[in-house]
Amino acid sequence: MDTQQNTALTRALTEIPGPLPARGVIHIAIRHTDRFTVVGNDLAQHPGLSTTAVGFAVRIQSLPQGTEVGIKALAARFPEGEKLIAAALRELEAHGYLQRARTRLPNGRIVTRTVFCNQPTALLRPRVAAAPPQQAPAAPQVTAPVPASVPAPAPGPALAQAPARGPALAPAPKPERHAPEASAPQASAPEALAPQAPAPQDHAPFVPPPTAPKPPRPPLPQPRELTPELERISTALLSDLHHHSPEFTLSAEHVHRLVPGVAAWLERDTHPDTIRHALTTNAPEPVKYPYQFVKHRLTALLPPPVHRTTVTPFQTCDGCERAFRAATPGHCRDCRTGHAHEDQQAAA
């Protein structure tokens, strides 16, 4: 299959008119007849956008109307991760290609609409209204002589020229007829035909900016009591991590800071091998910040506390040799009641 494609490229190069450049790219442009999207050079060669942002802009532009283009929707459709997609969408929003607006429907429900513009700079250019068509000069009229007995008609008012139709201008209302003495002064034509300013819409950023305040990280777990034995075992476990995985080499200061977190695991009856497996398994390659990584796992994967149930042991009654539950040896309840009754009779 590759050989056929290479042969087709070689044949297409021979059909290009004119001399070919000695270096650089050579375009073989085949005209699309269906399933194509027009992409302008202002987007394809935008100096402020990364290649990832340009690629997602082209992909979003090629999707049909109404397609979900959120972070999770794009991550499910394409192989890139959510963080890379969020960064690309932030770039497109910062340069005006992408915008999300909240709109209220006629039924009162508020929905969010994602708007993508392929030429955001064109929206900033001043729009010139179309000039009305010029009328041809009127042909000269021949006026016949009017007898002196017939009064000449008074010249009527000139007809106002109809404005050019456009999507932004609403049809002018029909003027009401009033008596000349009761008529109010009418507004001039430019004021009457001026387009109304659109109602402002609330715009929300598509994704939070990178400088948005992040929630504070949970603190490192602490044991109820850091005994010398727990401190010794925790220090040995953290210092020995690099023997199992060289990427988990911690400094003495980092080991000292992480000791309470490991002690909290040990206090919850967690075996040291289990802690070591939880800290080093399925780690990214490479681990750039081992201290932060170990601290995160000690906090996020902390096991639940152990709930111990106290069981009262069985004792043998010293009087009747019956079995009963008690913390210390002695008499059962029946024997204690009988002895108390005998003591009361003896006292009487």
mmCIF file of C-alpha atoms in Angstrom:
data_model
loop_
_atom_site.group_PDB
_atom_site.id
_atom_site.type_symbol
_atom_site.label_atom_id
_atom_site.label_comp_id
_atom_site.label_asym_id
_atom_site.label_seq_id
_atom_site.Cartn_x
_atom_site.Cartn_y
_atom_site.Cartn_z
ATOM 1 C CA MET A 1 0.000 0.000 0.000
ATOM 2 C CA ASP A 2 2.867 2.395 0.799
ATOM 3 C CA THR A 3 4.480 1.621 -2.566
ATOM 4 C CA GLN A 4 1.274 2.549 -4.399
ATOM 5 C CA GLN A 5 1.030 5.834 -2.516
ATOM 6 C CA ASN A 6 4.662 6.722 -3.233
ATOM 7 C CA THR A 7 4.173 5.941 -6.910
ATOM 8 C CA ALA A 8 1.076 8.135 -7.025
ATOM 9 C CA LEU A 9 2.975 11.014 -5.358
ATOM 10 C CA THR A 10 5.821 10.691 -7.846
ATOM 11 C CA ARG A 11 3.399 10.766 -10.766
ATOM 12 C CA ALA A 12 1.613 13.795 -9.299
ATOM 13 C CA LEU A 13 4.914 15.666 -8.957
ATOM 14 C CA THR A 14 5.605 15.237 -12.653
ATOM 15 C CA GLU A 15 2.245 16.806 -13.493
ATOM 16 C CA ILE A 16 2.901 20.030 -11.530
ATOM 17 C CA PRO A 17 3.485 22.849 -14.031
ATOM 18 C CA GLY A 18 6.594 24.973 -13.735
ATOM 19 C CA PRO A 19 9.907 24.294 -12.019
ATOM 20 C CA LEU A 20 9.757 22.765 -8.558
ATOM 21 C CA PRO A 21 11.471 24.519 -5.627
ATOM 22 C CA ALA A 22 14.850 23.159 -4.593
ATOM 23 C CA ARG A 23 13.868 22.978 -0.904
ATOM 24 C CA GLY A 24 10.883 23.369 1.329
ATOM 25 C CA VAL A 25 7.403 21.950 1.042
ATOM 26 C CA ILE A 26 5.792 21.167 -2.294
ATOM 27 C CA HIS A 27 1.983 21.281 -2.339
ATOM 28 C CA ILE A 28 -0.106 18.835 -4.307
ATOM 29 C CA ALA A 29 -3.552 20.461 -4.085
ATOM 30 C CA ILE A 30 -6.501 18.252 -5.051
ATOM 31 C CA ARG A 31 -9.824 20.036 -5.112
ATOM 32 C CA HIS A 32 -12.380 18.729 -2.588
ATOM 33 C CA THR A 33 -15.856 18.002 -3.856
ATOM 34 C CA ASP A 34 -17.502 16.898 -0.568
ATOM 35 C CA ARG A 35 -16.805 16.636 3.178
ATOM 36 C CA PHE A 36 -14.414 19.575 3.468
ATOM 37 C CA THR A 37 -14.016 22.603 5.736
ATOM 38 C CA VAL A 38 -12.576 25.973 4.717
ATOM 39 C CA VAL A 39 -9.821 27.089 7.113
ATOM 40 C CA GLY A 40 -8.294 30.533 6.778
ATOM 41 C CA ASN A 41 -4.585 31.264 7.030
ATOM 42 C CA ASP A 42 -5.260 33.660 9.909
ATOM 43 C CA LEU A 43 -6.055 30.560 11.980
ATOM 44 C CA ALA A 44 -3.668 28.058 10.397
ATOM 45 C CA GLN A 45 -0.700 30.454 10.715
ATOM 46 C CA HIS A 46 -1.772 32.316 13.873
ATOM 47 C CA PRO A 47 1.446 33.360 15.668
ATOM 48 C CA GLY A 48 -0.127 33.378 19.133
ATOM 49 C CA LEU A 49 -1.796 29.952 19.055
ATOM 50 C CA SER A 50 -0.113 26.639 19.696
ATOM 51 C CA THR A 51 -0.356 23.800 17.225
ATOM 52 C CA THR A 52 -2.699 21.972 19.596
ATOM 53 C CA ALA A 53 -5.056 24.955 19.797
ATOM 54 C CA VAL A 54 -5.083 25.331 16.004
ATOM 55 C CA GLY A 55 -5.809 21.621 15.623
ATOM 56 C CA PHE A 56 -8.771 21.741 18.002
ATOM 57 C CA ALA A 57 -10.056 24.891 16.313
ATOM 58 C CA VAL A 58 -10.089 23.055 12.983
ATOM 59 C CA ARG A 59 -11.779 20.055 14.570
ATOM 60 C CA ILE A 60 -14.456 22.176 16.239
ATOM 61 C CA GLN A 61 -15.005 24.113 13.014
ATOM 62 C CA SER A 62 -15.566 20.850 11.119
ATOM 63 C CA LEU A 63 -18.244 19.574 13.523
ATOM 64 C CA PRO A 64 -21.926 20.083 12.649
ATOM 65 C CA GLN A 65 -24.173 22.532 14.468
ATOM 66 C CA GLY A 66 -25.271 21.454 17.923
ATOM 67 C CA THR A 67 -22.349 19.077 18.601
ATOM 68 C CA GLU A 68 -21.098 19.070 22.192
ATOM 69 C CA VAL A 69 -17.630 20.634 22.356
ATOM 70 C CA GLY A 70 -16.994 20.607 26.111
ATOM 71 C CA ILE A 71 -13.777 19.298 27.624
ATOM 72 C CA LYS A 72 -15.171 15.872 28.479
ATOM 73 C CA ALA A 73 -16.987 15.577 25.142
ATOM 74 C CA LEU A 74 -13.802 16.341 23.196
ATOM 75 C CA ALA A 75 -11.741 14.004 25.407
ATOM 76 C CA ALA A 76 -14.176 11.187 24.656
ATOM 77 C CA ARG A 77 -13.975 11.880 20.922
ATOM 78 C CA PHE A 78 -10.213 12.495 20.494
ATOM 79 C CA PRO A 79 -7.091 10.875 22.019
ATOM 80 C CA GLU A 80 -5.831 14.014 23.823
ATOM 81 C CA GLY A 81 -6.294 14.318 27.581
ATOM 82 C CA GLU A 82 -8.554 16.756 29.423
ATOM 83 C CA LYS A 83 -5.702 18.992 30.614
ATOM 84 C CA LEU A 84 -4.345 19.437 27.084
ATOM 85 C CA ILE A 85 -7.835 20.106 25.737
ATOM 86 C CA ALA A 86 -8.571 22.654 28.496
ATOM 87 C CA ALA A 87 -5.339 24.529 27.739
ATOM 88 C CA ALA A 88 -6.164 24.615 24.005
ATOM 89 C CA LEU A 89 -9.682 25.919 24.647
ATOM 90 C CA ARG A 90 -8.292 28.628 26.916
ATOM 91 C CA GLU A 91 -6.043 29.799 24.071
ATOM 92 C CA LEU A 92 -8.943 29.879 21.613
ATOM 93 C CA GLU A 93 -11.094 31.803 24.085
ATOM 94 C CA ALA A 94 -8.314 34.304 24.809
ATOM 95 C CA HIS A 95 -7.939 35.082 21.075
ATOM 96 C CA GLY A 96 -11.695 35.376 20.451
ATOM 97 C CA TYR A 97 -12.272 32.174 18.493
ATOM 98 C CA LEU A 98 -14.385 30.567 21.195
ATOM 99 C CA GLN A 99 -17.007 31.989 23.522
ATOM 100 C CA ARG A 100 -19.747 30.623 25.716
ATOM 101 C CA ALA A 101 -22.865 32.729 26.318
ATOM 102 C CA ARG A 102 -25.812 32.158 28.625
ATOM 103 C CA THR A 103 -29.132 32.733 26.855
ATOM 104 C CA ARG A 104 -32.647 32.762 28.270
ATOM 105 C CA LEU A 105 -35.195 30.820 26.232
ATOM 106 C CA PRO A 106 -38.811 32.004 25.799
ATOM 107 C CA ASN A 107 -39.941 29.487 28.446
ATOM 108 C CA GLY A 108 -37.609 31.097 31.008
ATOM 109 C CA ARG A 109 -34.963 28.361 30.979
ATOM 110 C CA ILE A 110 -31.331 29.500 30.812
ATOM 111 C CA VAL A 111 -29.068 27.498 28.500
ATOM 112 C CA THR A 112 -25.403 27.817 27.614
ATOM 113 C CA ARG A 113 -24.481 28.115 23.953
ATOM 114 C CA THR A 114 -20.940 27.668 22.695
ATOM 115 C CA VAL A 115 -20.080 30.039 19.854
ATOM 116 C CA PHE A 116 -17.128 29.477 17.516
ATOM 117 C CA CYS A 117 -16.078 32.187 15.049
ATOM 118 C CA ASN A 118 -13.634 31.366 12.273
ATOM 119 C CA GLN A 119 -12.621 35.054 11.845
ATOM 120 C CA PRO A 120 -12.869 36.921 15.165
ATOM 121 C CA THR A 121 -10.935 39.900 13.789
ATOM 122 C CA ALA A 122 -13.633 40.452 11.160
ATOM 123 C CA LEU A 123 -16.164 41.137 13.907
ATOM 124 C CA LEU A 124 -14.132 44.155 15.045
ATOM 125 C CA ARG A 125 -14.150 45.850 11.661
ATOM 126 C CA PRO A 126 -16.679 48.681 11.230
ATOM 127 C CA ARG A 127 -19.637 47.635 9.148
ATOM 128 C CA VAL A 128 -20.672 50.098 6.430
ATOM 129 C CA ALA A 129 -24.387 50.174 5.667
ATOM 130 C CA ALA A 130 -25.318 49.575 2.051
ATOM 131 C CA ALA A 131 -26.008 52.821 0.193
ATOM 132 C CA PRO A 132 -29.476 53.187 -1.351
ATOM 133 C CA PRO A 133 -29.570 52.676 -5.126
ATOM 134 C CA GLN A 134 -29.326 55.862 -7.097
ATOM 135 C CA GLN A 135 -32.275 56.752 -9.297
ATOM 136 C CA ALA A 136 -31.862 57.518 -12.966
ATOM 137 C CA PRO A 137 -32.387 61.169 -13.952
ATOM 138 C CA ALA A 138 -35.974 61.904 -14.805
ATOM 139 C CA ALA A 139 -36.841 62.532 -18.433
ATOM 140 C CA PRO A 140 -37.781 66.110 -19.315
ATOM 141 C CA GLN A 141 -41.495 66.677 -19.208
ATOM 142 C CA VAL A 142 -43.427 68.798 -21.672
ATOM 143 C CA THR A 143 -45.814 71.108 -19.871
ATOM 144 C CA ALA A 144 -48.906 72.143 -21.727
ATOM 145 C CA PRO A 145 -50.184 75.706 -21.267
ATOM 146 C CA VAL A 146 -52.861 75.961 -18.592
ATOM 147 C CA PRO A 147 -55.761 78.392 -19.030
ATOM 148 C CA ALA A 148 -55.815 81.254 -16.579
ATOM 149 C CA SER A 149 -59.255 80.242 -15.320
ATOM 150 C CA VAL A 150 -58.065 76.818 -14.139
ATOM 151 C CA PRO A 151 -55.997 76.983 -10.955
ATOM 152 C CA ALA A 152 -52.723 75.072 -11.017
ATOM 153 C CA PRO A 153 -52.446 72.178 -8.549
ATOM 154 C CA ALA A 154 -50.272 72.808 -5.516
ATOM 155 C CA PRO A 155 -47.020 70.977 -5.522
ATOM 156 C CA GLY A 156 -47.244 67.856 -3.283
ATOM 157 C CA PRO A 157 -44.600 66.753 -0.793
ATOM 158 C CA ALA A 158 -41.717 64.725 -2.121
ATOM 159 C CA LEU A 159 -41.876 60.972 -1.465
ATOM 160 C CA ALA A 160 -39.317 59.755 1.042
ATOM 161 C CA GLN A 161 -36.991 57.162 -0.372
ATOM 162 C CA ALA A 162 -37.403 53.717 1.209
ATOM 163 C CA PRO A 163 -34.345 52.571 3.111
ATOM 164 C CA ALA A 164 -32.422 49.568 1.976
ATOM 165 C CA ARG A 165 -33.558 46.354 3.565
ATOM 166 C CA GLY A 166 -31.179 44.809 6.039
ATOM 167 C CA PRO A 167 -31.297 42.289 8.840
ATOM 168 C CA ALA A 168 -30.628 44.941 11.506
ATOM 169 C CA LEU A 169 -33.446 47.367 10.542
ATOM 170 C CA ALA A 170 -37.019 46.750 11.568
ATOM 171 C CA PRO A 171 -39.858 47.814 9.231
ATOM 172 C CA ALA A 172 -40.941 51.387 9.900
ATOM 173 C CA PRO A 173 -44.437 51.708 11.397
ATOM 174 C CA LYS A 174 -47.164 53.304 9.344
ATOM 175 C CA PRO A 175 -47.650 56.966 10.257
ATOM 176 C CA GLU A 176 -50.963 57.852 11.835
ATOM 177 C CA ARG A 177 -53.112 60.491 10.210
ATOM 178 C CA HIS A 178 -53.914 63.515 12.375
ATOM 179 C CA ALA A 179 -55.312 66.913 11.772
ATOM 180 C CA PRO A 180 -52.699 69.517 10.883
ATOM 181 C CA GLU A 181 -53.329 71.518 14.069
ATOM 182 C CA ALA A 182 -53.066 68.409 16.348
ATOM 183 C CA SER A 183 -50.071 66.712 14.735
ATOM 184 C CA ALA A 184 -46.938 66.296 16.884
ATOM 185 C CA PRO A 185 -43.478 66.929 15.521
ATOM 186 C CA GLN A 186 -42.111 63.778 13.917
ATOM 187 C CA ALA A 187 -38.570 62.503 14.344
ATOM 188 C CA SER A 188 -36.188 62.753 11.501
ATOM 189 C CA ALA A 189 -35.578 59.760 9.267
ATOM 190 C CA PRO A 190 -32.092 58.856 10.609
ATOM 191 C CA GLU A 191 -33.383 58.864 14.187
ATOM 192 C CA ALA A 192 -36.438 56.806 13.340
ATOM 193 C CA LEU A 193 -34.452 54.198 11.415
ATOM 194 C CA ALA A 194 -31.566 53.901 13.883
ATOM 195 C CA PRO A 195 -31.143 50.236 14.951
ATOM 196 C CA GLN A 196 -31.773 49.469 18.573
ATOM 197 C CA ALA A 197 -28.765 48.331 20.599
ATOM 198 C CA PRO A 198 -28.934 44.593 21.325
ATOM 199 C CA ALA A 199 -29.540 43.567 24.909
ATOM 200 C CA PRO A 200 -26.301 42.689 26.686
ATOM 201 C CA GLN A 201 -25.687 38.994 27.238
ATOM 202 C CA ASP A 202 -23.868 37.421 30.120
ATOM 203 C CA HIS A 203 -20.690 35.735 28.973
ATOM 204 C CA ALA A 204 -18.944 33.098 31.002
ATOM 205 C CA PRO A 205 -15.442 31.778 30.332
ATOM 206 C CA PHE A 206 -15.385 28.361 28.713
ATOM 207 C CA VAL A 207 -12.848 27.037 31.196
ATOM 208 C CA PRO A 208 -11.422 28.663 34.324
ATOM 209 C CA PRO A 209 -8.293 30.725 33.682
ATOM 210 C CA PRO A 210 -4.972 29.256 34.811
ATOM 211 C CA THR A 211 -4.643 31.974 37.484
ATOM 212 C CA ALA A 212 -7.916 31.046 39.204
ATOM 213 C CA PRO A 213 -7.486 30.309 42.929
ATOM 214 C CA LYS A 214 -7.183 26.592 43.567
ATOM 215 C CA PRO A 215 -8.711 24.914 46.601
ATOM 216 C CA PRO A 216 -6.206 24.248 49.375
ATOM 217 C CA ARG A 217 -4.691 20.794 49.449
ATOM 218 C CA PRO A 218 -5.636 18.546 52.356
ATOM 219 C CA PRO A 219 -2.967 18.355 55.050
ATOM 220 C CA LEU A 220 -0.738 15.353 55.628
ATOM 221 C CA PRO A 221 -2.423 12.857 57.971
ATOM 222 C CA GLN A 222 -1.157 12.877 61.545
ATOM 223 C CA PRO A 223 -1.128 9.999 64.061
ATOM 224 C CA ARG A 224 -2.836 10.249 67.411
ATOM 225 C CA GLU A 225 0.532 9.734 69.101
ATOM 226 C CA LEU A 226 3.895 9.642 67.328
ATOM 227 C CA THR A 227 5.682 7.080 69.475
ATOM 228 C CA PRO A 228 9.431 6.400 69.048
ATOM 229 C CA GLU A 229 8.622 2.971 67.581
ATOM 230 C CA LEU A 230 6.299 4.452 64.906
ATOM 231 C CA GLU A 231 8.868 7.141 64.078
ATOM 232 C CA ARG A 232 11.632 4.544 63.684
ATOM 233 C CA ILE A 233 9.607 2.275 61.382
ATOM 234 C CA SER A 234 8.343 5.224 59.288
ATOM 235 C CA THR A 235 11.842 6.662 58.830
ATOM 236 C CA ALA A 236 13.223 3.286 57.769
ATOM 237 C CA LEU A 237 10.392 2.739 55.281
ATOM 238 C CA LEU A 238 10.803 6.157 53.604
ATOM 239 C CA SER A 239 14.591 5.932 53.485
ATOM 240 C CA ASP A 240 14.369 2.495 51.849
ATOM 241 C CA LEU A 241 12.038 3.506 49.007
ATOM 242 C CA HIS A 242 14.874 4.211 46.562
ATOM 243 C CA HIS A 243 16.045 0.595 46.866
ATOM 244 C CA HIS A 244 12.734 -0.572 45.385
ATOM 245 C CA SER A 245 12.382 2.299 42.881
ATOM 246 C CA PRO A 246 15.326 4.671 42.186
ATOM 247 C CA GLU A 247 12.923 7.490 41.302
ATOM 248 C CA PHE A 248 11.744 7.706 44.915
ATOM 249 C CA THR A 249 14.967 9.119 46.345
ATOM 250 C CA LEU A 250 14.006 11.438 49.210
ATOM 251 C CA SER A 251 16.209 13.874 51.089
ATOM 252 C CA ALA A 252 16.609 13.761 54.866
ATOM 253 C CA GLU A 253 14.368 16.831 55.229
ATOM 254 C CA HIS A 254 11.634 15.280 53.108
ATOM 255 C CA VAL A 255 11.803 12.032 55.075
ATOM 256 C CA HIS A 256 11.420 13.982 58.320
ATOM 257 C CA ARG A 257 8.323 15.774 56.963
ATOM 258 C CA LEU A 258 6.659 12.587 55.682
ATOM 259 C CA VAL A 259 7.198 10.510 58.836
ATOM 260 C CA PRO A 260 3.852 11.555 60.462
ATOM 261 C CA GLY A 261 1.935 10.477 57.352
ATOM 262 C CA VAL A 262 3.478 6.986 57.347
ATOM 263 C CA ALA A 263 2.955 6.758 61.128
ATOM 264 C CA ALA A 264 -0.768 7.464 60.593
ATOM 265 C CA TRP A 265 -0.912 4.461 58.220
ATOM 266 C CA LEU A 266 0.957 2.226 60.679
ATOM 267 C CA GLU A 267 -1.359 3.328 63.474
ATOM 268 C CA ARG A 268 -4.253 1.969 61.409
ATOM 269 C CA ASP A 269 -2.691 -1.525 61.344
ATOM 270 C CA THR A 270 -1.306 -1.189 57.789
ATOM 271 C CA HIS A 271 1.643 -3.455 57.004
ATOM 272 C CA PRO A 272 4.851 -1.680 55.832
ATOM 273 C CA ASP A 273 4.880 -3.716 52.611
ATOM 274 C CA THR A 274 1.346 -2.521 51.883
ATOM 275 C CA ILE A 275 2.402 1.106 52.417
ATOM 276 C CA ARG A 276 5.423 0.682 50.148
ATOM 277 C CA HIS A 277 3.259 -0.888 47.424
ATOM 278 C CA ALA A 278 0.675 1.928 47.646
ATOM 279 C CA LEU A 279 3.377 4.619 47.309
ATOM 280 C CA THR A 280 5.347 3.190 44.374
ATOM 281 C CA THR A 281 2.855 1.217 42.226
ATOM 282 C CA ASN A 282 1.536 2.732 38.949
ATOM 283 C CA ALA A 283 3.674 5.842 39.307
ATOM 284 C CA PRO A 284 4.216 8.144 36.293
ATOM 285 C CA GLU A 285 7.477 7.918 34.397
ATOM 286 C CA PRO A 286 9.502 9.783 35.372
ATOM 287 C CA VAL A 287 8.493 10.963 38.835
ATOM 288 C CA LYS A 288 9.593 14.607 38.709
ATOM 289 C CA TYR A 289 8.757 15.519 42.304
ATOM 290 C CA PRO A 290 8.941 12.394 44.525
ATOM 291 C CA TYR A 291 8.253 14.310 47.755
ATOM 292 C CA GLN A 292 5.012 15.818 46.412
ATOM 293 C CA PHE A 293 3.989 12.487 44.888
ATOM 294 C CA VAL A 294 4.520 10.519 48.114
ATOM 295 C CA LYS A 295 2.763 13.218 50.146
ATOM 296 C CA HIS A 296 -0.235 13.127 47.796
ATOM 297 C CA ARG A 297 -0.583 9.366 47.997
ATOM 298 C CA LEU A 298 -0.182 9.296 51.769
ATOM 299 C CA THR A 299 -3.057 11.792 51.975
ATOM 300 C CA ALA A 300 -5.360 10.559 49.216
ATOM 301 C CA LEU A 301 -5.024 6.797 49.840
ATOM 302 C CA LEU A 302 -5.184 6.874 53.643
ATOM 303 C CA PRO A 303 -7.061 3.729 54.813
ATOM 304 C CA PRO A 304 -10.015 4.061 57.189
ATOM 305 C CA PRO A 305 -9.420 3.803 60.925
ATOM 306 C CA VAL A 306 -9.635 0.400 62.541
ATOM 307 C CA HIS A 307 -12.752 -0.121 64.641
ATOM 308 C CA ARG A 308 -11.928 -2.561 67.429
ATOM 309 C CA THR A 309 -14.758 -4.354 69.183
ATOM 310 C CA THR A 310 -14.161 -5.088 72.873
ATOM 311 C CA VAL A 311 -15.161 -8.659 73.777
ATOM 312 C CA THR A 312 -15.771 -9.436 77.447
ATOM 313 C CA PRO A 313 -14.145 -12.796 78.322
ATOM 314 C CA PHE A 314 -15.856 -15.710 80.014
ATOM 315 C CA GLN A 315 -15.257 -16.329 83.733
ATOM 316 C CA THR A 316 -16.116 -19.325 85.981
ATOM 317 C CA CYS A 317 -18.227 -18.491 88.995
ATOM 318 C CA ASP A 318 -16.442 -19.220 92.268
ATOM 319 C CA GLY A 319 -19.705 -20.291 93.919
ATOM 320 C CA CYS A 320 -21.685 -22.369 91.411
ATOM 321 C CA GLU A 321 -18.975 -22.837 88.753
ATOM 322 C CA ARG A 322 -21.245 -21.472 86.041
ATOM 323 C CA ALA A 323 -19.750 -19.592 83.067
ATOM 324 C CA PHE A 324 -20.484 -15.899 82.857
ATOM 325 C CA ARG A 325 -18.968 -12.851 81.120
ATOM 326 C CA ALA A 326 -16.983 -10.453 83.278
ATOM 327 C CA ALA A 327 -13.757 -8.506 83.111
ATOM 328 C CA THR A 328 -12.423 -10.112 86.319
ATOM 329 C CA PRO A 329 -13.047 -13.458 88.065
ATOM 330 C CA GLY A 330 -15.679 -13.663 90.827
ATOM 331 C CA HIS A 331 -19.298 -14.687 91.297
ATOM 332 C CA CYS A 332 -22.100 -14.710 88.749
ATOM 333 C CA ARG A 333 -25.144 -12.501 89.095
ATOM 334 C CA ASP A 334 -27.296 -15.159 90.798
ATOM 335 C CA CYS A 335 -24.617 -15.893 93.371
ATOM 336 C CA ARG A 336 -24.059 -12.198 94.022
ATOM 337 C CA THR A 337 -27.811 -11.716 94.531
ATOM 338 C CA GLY A 338 -28.002 -14.719 96.910
ATOM 339 C CA HIS A 339 -25.053 -13.514 98.951
ATOM 340 C CA ALA A 340 -26.584 -10.048 99.220
ATOM 341 C CA HIS A 341 -29.902 -11.544 100.460
ATOM 342 C CA GLU A 342 -28.092 -13.608 103.093
ATOM 343 C CA ASP A 343 -26.187 -10.561 104.299
ATOM 344 C CA GLN A 344 -29.452 -8.631 104.686
ATOM 345 C CA GLN A 345 -31.025 -11.435 106.769
ATOM 346 C CA ALA A 346 -27.939 -11.676 108.963
ATOM 347 C CA ALA A 347 -27.984 -7.945 109.576
ATOM 348 C CA ALA A 348 -31.699 -8.057 110.544
#
